[in-house]
Amino acid sequence: MARLNVNGRTREVEAAPDTPLLWVLREQIGLTGTKYGCGIAQCGACSVHINGALQRSCSIPLSSVKATDRIVTIEGLSARGDHPVQRAWLALDVPQCGYCQTGQIMAAAALLKSKPKPTDADIDAAMTNICRCGTYSRIRAAIHTAAGNTSASAAGKKA
Amino acid sequence: MTARTATATRLSRRTFLISGAATGGGLALGLHVGGLKEALAQSVLGTTGNEVGAWVFIRPNDEVVVRIARSEMGQGTLTGLAQLVAEELECDWKKVRTEYPTPGQNLARNRLWGDMSTGGSRGIRQSQEYVRKGGAAARMMLLQAAADQWKVPVAEVKVANGVITHAATNRRLTYGKVAAAAAKLPVPDSKAITLKDPKSWKIAGRSEKRLDTADKLTGKQVFAIDVKLPGMLNASIMDAPVFGAKVKSYEEAKARAMPGVRHVVKVGDTAVAVVADTWWQANAALKVLNIAWEEGANDKVSSQSIAEFLKQGLDATEGVFVGNTVGDAGQAIAGAARKLEAVYFSPYQNHATMEPMNCVAKWTADRCEVWVASQNGEASLAACAEAAGLPPSKCEVYKYHLGGGFGRRGFQDYTTKAVLVAKQIPGVPIKVIWSREEDMRQGRFRPVGICRMSAGLDDKGELVGLAMRISAPSILAAVAPARLDANGRDSIAFQGLNPQGPEGQLGYTVPNLLIDHAMRNTHVPPGFWRGVNNNQNAIWLECFLDEVAKAAGKDPLEFRRKLMGNHPKHLAVLNAVADKIGWGTPPPAGLTRGIAQHMGYGSYVAAAAEVRLSDRGRVKIERLVMSTDCGHVVNPQQVIAQVEGSVAYGLGAMLYQECTVSGGRMVEENFDSYPMMLMEDFPKIETILAPSGGFWGGVGEPTICVAAPAVLNAIYAATGQGIYTLPLKNVRLQRA
Ligand code: FES
Ligand code: FES
């Protein structure tokens, strides 16, 4: 039995110590907003925050998570889905299929926390999640929107 | 593929005839009316009461629920189709909701909602007319109901935003108030319905927000992989990595002793699955099964042996099919003042949808249900019934938004396998999730191909002959042999190269032309991959034309224009990108430019690129201008999203991706060896929407075909060296 702090709630879970946090979240706790894409830390679909830092949960074994670690998933990012990143995503209609987007949003939220006014270069460096649908230009624009940036790149090239 | 054909035969015996299910070619159904009541009882839709015709259900609170038969996989069709219905319905767009009718209901109700297949960029263009008529019919019924209630002639009744008014008596009613009465009226004959001129559209044609965004931002959106049912168990599966191989043996004991493991089951002859409490447990146990395979001859096949095999097709006379011929290309080229030749190679590609293949299935002796993301709900139903050994009327499919499709989820192998697992554990819902590795190994791959391009120029540099010999596997021969032409020709091999036709006409007039296909089928299962053969066809033709233009001493745009006099729509999009990128003026310092045009899925598309080639041979795509003429645009911002998405998909393949074969199996099993385009490499894109009206072209795929050749031509402008093999990561580039 392991104890986790997920989205501010204490959760008791029964899983082998080598079970990745991703699968504990999805299968034991029932938080399916965190997605499985690759299982090898390549795609970012499984992104969560642990103690405020962005982490790819598919590659974090349960045994390495302490009961005191604060885990935040997409379901806990904001109470009403109104985190500035979520609002910007909504305003710019970012998602296509949407499968990668919860991970993208977690990555963008972490970026804005460390760099409230990111440049395009910051975004290139920080946003390494895969979007197979190719929503990258809207993700970029939405990050600028969420940051309140008004640079030309923030406006993107939308018609 | 024989399995596919067998399916067809068996199902047709059950009054259920499937044609080209794999491609979404549509099901021709002999109806099984016996299941009607049962299917309706199982309905998740409110099919009674306020159903005003097939497409519209109106709640008493005025909410309009539009039925969407096609699948939403990110391409925005759900919103676009709803806009088209709402436009004719004259309802309040803010009150529009959507729902998927189930394939079982479609079957039970005589295919009321028509074709559910979602591929070939057909979602809008193939259903726009009948869904608009569905919206118009509902409007007519609602107005009639109001007129009846007021006892006035219907001609005196008006509607705007879902509010019906009678000016003379100053009365008003909302749609929600008359829906129940309207639902009882006869549905007007569709031939008697006149649709609006798109010029007068108020909801369609506008950049409305997608209807499916909010839940995708919070984790609330339930994808098939997230489905949870009471008592559900989870399974991980491994199918023979060497295509065509069979399971010889496996060691069950160790797997069974692992935590959570409930069952180890063989799936058909070719796969084994472990069923456990959680997927992670199942997948861990799958790895210790030590499966041995009976591999047969295919385990000798490699990328190299396939390349050799295809090379033989270049000069073959057997198994060759003509796609387009004018005059005598062979003779014209032989007698030309100047001859050019180049042989191109294009590798296998994987769809790699972000959501790996998965399906939940529940089987009992008299009913089978699946919860699945599918590009063709009816094909899922057929696959479910076949695997379940039940008539389709005793099966049902619950459709979920797809975490990516791109052609992969038109194939129902993952549905079949889930049912075959569930059938061995009756009454228990089983979720089968493919690991990413399984998903990559068991793809339906964009076919490998080689192509020899040859051209002849006269002494003035005019193109006198052009020949294109494609040597490649046929997709149709593998997945839908019934769709081959009578002589065995695969018409899809010639996408974008056809002499005529609304789907993909060659945009050039050449006095002597020969385009043919040496069909060379391998053991690797091919599939429809976003843009399908347009991808390679456009790269081969457009890149070669730049070489020919250079040999003729002509500008690539001028050279093309001269061949395009009879193709004004092709030319218009090409001119549009050339103008916008500033063709004819010097590019910014250090950059070179390239252009390309193509026609696919009924749309005319072109691209212009500006690239920077570093001293070390690294390419940076600085700017892309894309143009599309798809006839009519239903939602401009979503068309732009599709253009951008297609660029990422097409350029990712061109730049980095290849599936190689070794020992008969696919080598690349995850994103570390099959890398995706990421943010930092995604170019700035300017999209020109140039709908010229009068036809309906597709949107999801066409532009994918031109991004890659435009970029390759820009690189060619920098290097002066033709690029004959892809992906580009395998090519050493050097500035001229
Ligand atoms: S699933 Fe964790 S990075 Fe891909
Ligand atoms: S929106 Fe589909 S993978 Fe990103």
mmCIF file of N, CA, C and O in Angstrom, chain B residues 462-495:
data_model
loop_
_atom_site.group_PDB
_atom_site.id
_atom_site.type_symbol
_atom_site.label_atom_id
_atom_site.label_comp_id
_atom_site.label_asym_id
_atom_site.label_seq_id
_atom_site.Cartn_x
_atom_site.Cartn_y
_atom_site.Cartn_z
ATOM 1 N N GLU B 462 11.854 22.778 -74.438
ATOM 2 C CA GLU B 462 10.446 22.453 -74.197
ATOM 3 C C GLU B 462 10.331 20.967 -73.834
ATOM 4 O O GLU B 462 11.024 20.123 -74.407
ATOM 5 N N LEU B 463 9.421 20.684 -72.917
ATOM 6 C CA LEU B 463 9.210 19.296 -72.491
ATOM 7 C C LEU B 463 8.450 18.554 -73.588
ATOM 8 O O LEU B 463 7.311 18.887 -73.905
ATOM 9 N N VAL B 464 9.079 17.546 -74.178
ATOM 10 C CA VAL B 464 8.407 16.792 -75.242
ATOM 11 C C VAL B 464 7.891 15.444 -74.768
ATOM 12 O O VAL B 464 7.002 14.857 -75.384
ATOM 13 N N GLY B 465 8.459 14.954 -73.684
ATOM 14 C CA GLY B 465 7.986 13.667 -73.181
ATOM 15 C C GLY B 465 8.292 13.515 -71.702
ATOM 16 O O GLY B 465 9.284 14.028 -71.201
ATOM 17 N N LEU B 466 7.360 12.819 -71.005
ATOM 18 C CA LEU B 466 7.547 12.597 -69.568
ATOM 19 C C LEU B 466 7.060 11.187 -69.247
ATOM 20 O O LEU B 466 5.966 10.794 -69.675
ATOM 21 N N ALA B 467 7.870 10.447 -68.533
ATOM 22 C CA ALA B 467 7.457 9.093 -68.139
ATOM 23 C C ALA B 467 7.685 8.909 -66.652
ATOM 24 O O ALA B 467 8.656 9.410 -66.093
ATOM 25 N N MET B 468 6.757 8.195 -66.047
ATOM 26 C CA MET B 468 6.804 7.975 -64.604
ATOM 27 C C MET B 468 6.467 6.511 -64.365
ATOM 28 O O MET B 468 5.344 6.082 -64.613
ATOM 29 N N ARG B 469 7.462 5.736 -63.947
ATOM 30 C CA ARG B 469 7.230 4.327 -63.646
ATOM 31 C C ARG B 469 7.307 4.141 -62.126
ATOM 32 O O ARG B 469 8.366 4.272 -61.537
ATOM 33 N N ILE B 470 6.148 3.843 -61.562
ATOM 34 C CA ILE B 470 6.082 3.588 -60.131
ATOM 35 C C ILE B 470 6.195 2.095 -59.904
ATOM 36 O O ILE B 470 5.499 1.316 -60.567
ATOM 37 N N SER B 471 7.077 1.704 -59.019
ATOM 38 C CA SER B 471 7.129 0.294 -58.627
ATOM 39 C C SER B 471 6.877 0.238 -57.133
ATOM 40 O O SER B 471 7.704 0.694 -56.342
ATOM 41 N N ALA B 472 5.730 -0.300 -56.760
ATOM 42 C CA ALA B 472 5.307 -0.215 -55.360
ATOM 43 C C ALA B 472 4.189 -1.197 -55.093
ATOM 44 O O ALA B 472 3.503 -1.639 -56.016
ATOM 45 N N PRO B 473 3.997 -1.513 -53.812
ATOM 46 C CA PRO B 473 2.853 -2.360 -53.454
ATOM 47 C C PRO B 473 1.536 -1.631 -53.715
ATOM 48 O O PRO B 473 1.502 -0.407 -53.760
ATOM 49 N N SER B 474 0.499 -2.411 -53.865
ATOM 50 C CA SER B 474 -0.844 -1.856 -54.019
ATOM 51 C C SER B 474 -1.578 -1.964 -52.689
ATOM 52 O O SER B 474 -1.568 -3.021 -52.055
ATOM 53 N N ILE B 475 -2.198 -0.865 -52.300
ATOM 54 C CA ILE B 475 -2.986 -0.905 -51.061
ATOM 55 C C ILE B 475 -4.272 -1.688 -51.287
ATOM 56 O O ILE B 475 -4.643 -2.561 -50.500
ATOM 57 N N LEU B 476 -4.939 -1.388 -52.390
ATOM 58 C CA LEU B 476 -6.231 -2.035 -52.630
ATOM 59 C C LEU B 476 -6.095 -3.549 -52.759
ATOM 60 O O LEU B 476 -6.938 -4.299 -52.286
ATOM 61 N N ALA B 477 -5.026 -3.987 -53.430
ATOM 62 C CA ALA B 477 -4.854 -5.430 -53.615
ATOM 63 C C ALA B 477 -4.807 -6.126 -52.263
ATOM 64 O O ALA B 477 -5.272 -7.258 -52.107
ATOM 65 N N ALA B 478 -4.263 -5.438 -51.266
ATOM 66 C CA ALA B 478 -4.147 -6.046 -49.945
ATOM 67 C C ALA B 478 -5.420 -5.915 -49.123
ATOM 68 O O ALA B 478 -5.811 -6.848 -48.440
ATOM 69 N N VAL B 479 -6.041 -4.745 -49.168
ATOM 70 C CA VAL B 479 -7.122 -4.515 -48.202
ATOM 71 C C VAL B 479 -8.520 -4.533 -48.811
ATOM 72 O O VAL B 479 -9.492 -4.718 -48.080
ATOM 73 N N ALA B 480 -8.639 -4.300 -50.079
ATOM 74 C CA ALA B 480 -9.972 -4.261 -50.689
ATOM 75 C C ALA B 480 -9.887 -4.666 -52.150
ATOM 76 O O ALA B 480 -10.141 -3.871 -53.041
ATOM 77 N N PRO B 481 -9.517 -5.930 -52.376
ATOM 78 C CA PRO B 481 -9.319 -6.372 -53.766
ATOM 79 C C PRO B 481 -10.550 -6.151 -54.633
ATOM 80 O O PRO B 481 -10.423 -5.983 -55.849
ATOM 81 N N ALA B 482 -11.720 -6.103 -53.993
ATOM 82 C CA ALA B 482 -12.932 -5.873 -54.781
ATOM 83 C C ALA B 482 -12.923 -4.497 -55.429
ATOM 84 O O ALA B 482 -13.647 -4.248 -56.389
ATOM 85 N N ARG B 483 -12.124 -3.604 -54.901
ATOM 86 C CA ARG B 483 -12.088 -2.251 -55.469
ATOM 87 C C ARG B 483 -11.027 -2.088 -56.553
ATOM 88 O O ARG B 483 -10.865 -0.993 -57.102
ATOM 89 N N LEU B 484 -10.282 -3.138 -56.845
ATOM 90 C CA LEU B 484 -9.371 -3.064 -57.989
ATOM 91 C C LEU B 484 -10.194 -2.982 -59.263
ATOM 92 O O LEU B 484 -11.317 -3.473 -59.323
ATOM 93 N N ASP B 485 -9.634 -2.369 -60.307
ATOM 94 C CA ASP B 485 -10.307 -2.370 -61.601
ATOM 95 C C ASP B 485 -10.398 -3.803 -62.119
ATOM 96 O O ASP B 485 -9.685 -4.691 -61.636
ATOM 97 N N ALA B 486 -11.234 -3.993 -63.141
ATOM 98 C CA ALA B 486 -11.449 -5.341 -63.672
ATOM 99 C C ALA B 486 -10.138 -5.999 -64.103
ATOM 100 O O ALA B 486 -9.956 -7.200 -63.947
ATOM 101 N N ASN B 487 -9.198 -5.214 -64.617
ATOM 102 C CA ASN B 487 -7.926 -5.804 -65.077
ATOM 103 C C ASN B 487 -6.905 -5.931 -63.954
ATOM 104 O O ASN B 487 -5.751 -6.246 -64.192
ATOM 105 N N GLY B 488 -7.329 -5.618 -62.719
ATOM 106 C CA GLY B 488 -6.418 -5.754 -61.586
ATOM 107 C C GLY B 488 -5.688 -4.480 -61.232
ATOM 108 O O GLY B 488 -4.884 -4.444 -60.300
ATOM 109 N N ARG B 489 -5.956 -3.419 -61.954
ATOM 110 C CA ARG B 489 -5.276 -2.145 -61.703
ATOM 111 C C ARG B 489 -5.734 -1.526 -60.393
ATOM 112 O O ARG B 489 -6.918 -1.557 -60.060
ATOM 113 N N ASP B 490 -4.790 -0.954 -59.659
ATOM 114 C CA ASP B 490 -5.113 -0.210 -58.439
ATOM 115 C C ASP B 490 -5.157 1.270 -58.802
ATOM 116 O O ASP B 490 -4.122 1.913 -58.986
ATOM 117 N N SER B 491 -6.365 1.800 -58.905
ATOM 118 C CA SER B 491 -6.491 3.199 -59.363
ATOM 119 C C SER B 491 -5.881 4.170 -58.360
ATOM 120 O O SER B 491 -5.460 5.271 -58.720
ATOM 121 N N ILE B 492 -5.806 3.744 -57.109
ATOM 122 C CA ILE B 492 -5.281 4.641 -56.072
ATOM 123 C C ILE B 492 -3.784 4.891 -56.237
ATOM 124 O O ILE B 492 -3.241 5.866 -55.741
ATOM 125 N N ALA B 493 -3.123 4.006 -56.979
ATOM 126 C CA ALA B 493 -1.700 4.220 -57.235
ATOM 127 C C ALA B 493 -1.465 5.536 -57.972
ATOM 128 O O ALA B 493 -0.376 6.102 -57.922
ATOM 129 N N PHE B 494 -2.492 6.014 -58.656
ATOM 130 C CA PHE B 494 -2.314 7.172 -59.540
ATOM 131 C C PHE B 494 -2.938 8.454 -58.989
ATOM 132 O O PHE B 494 -3.289 9.357 -59.747
ATOM 133 N N GLN B 495 -3.074 8.503 -57.691
ATOM 134 C CA GLN B 495 -3.681 9.697 -57.100
ATOM 135 C C GLN B 495 -2.937 10.958 -57.552
ATOM 136 O O GLN B 495 -1.719 11.052 -57.457
#
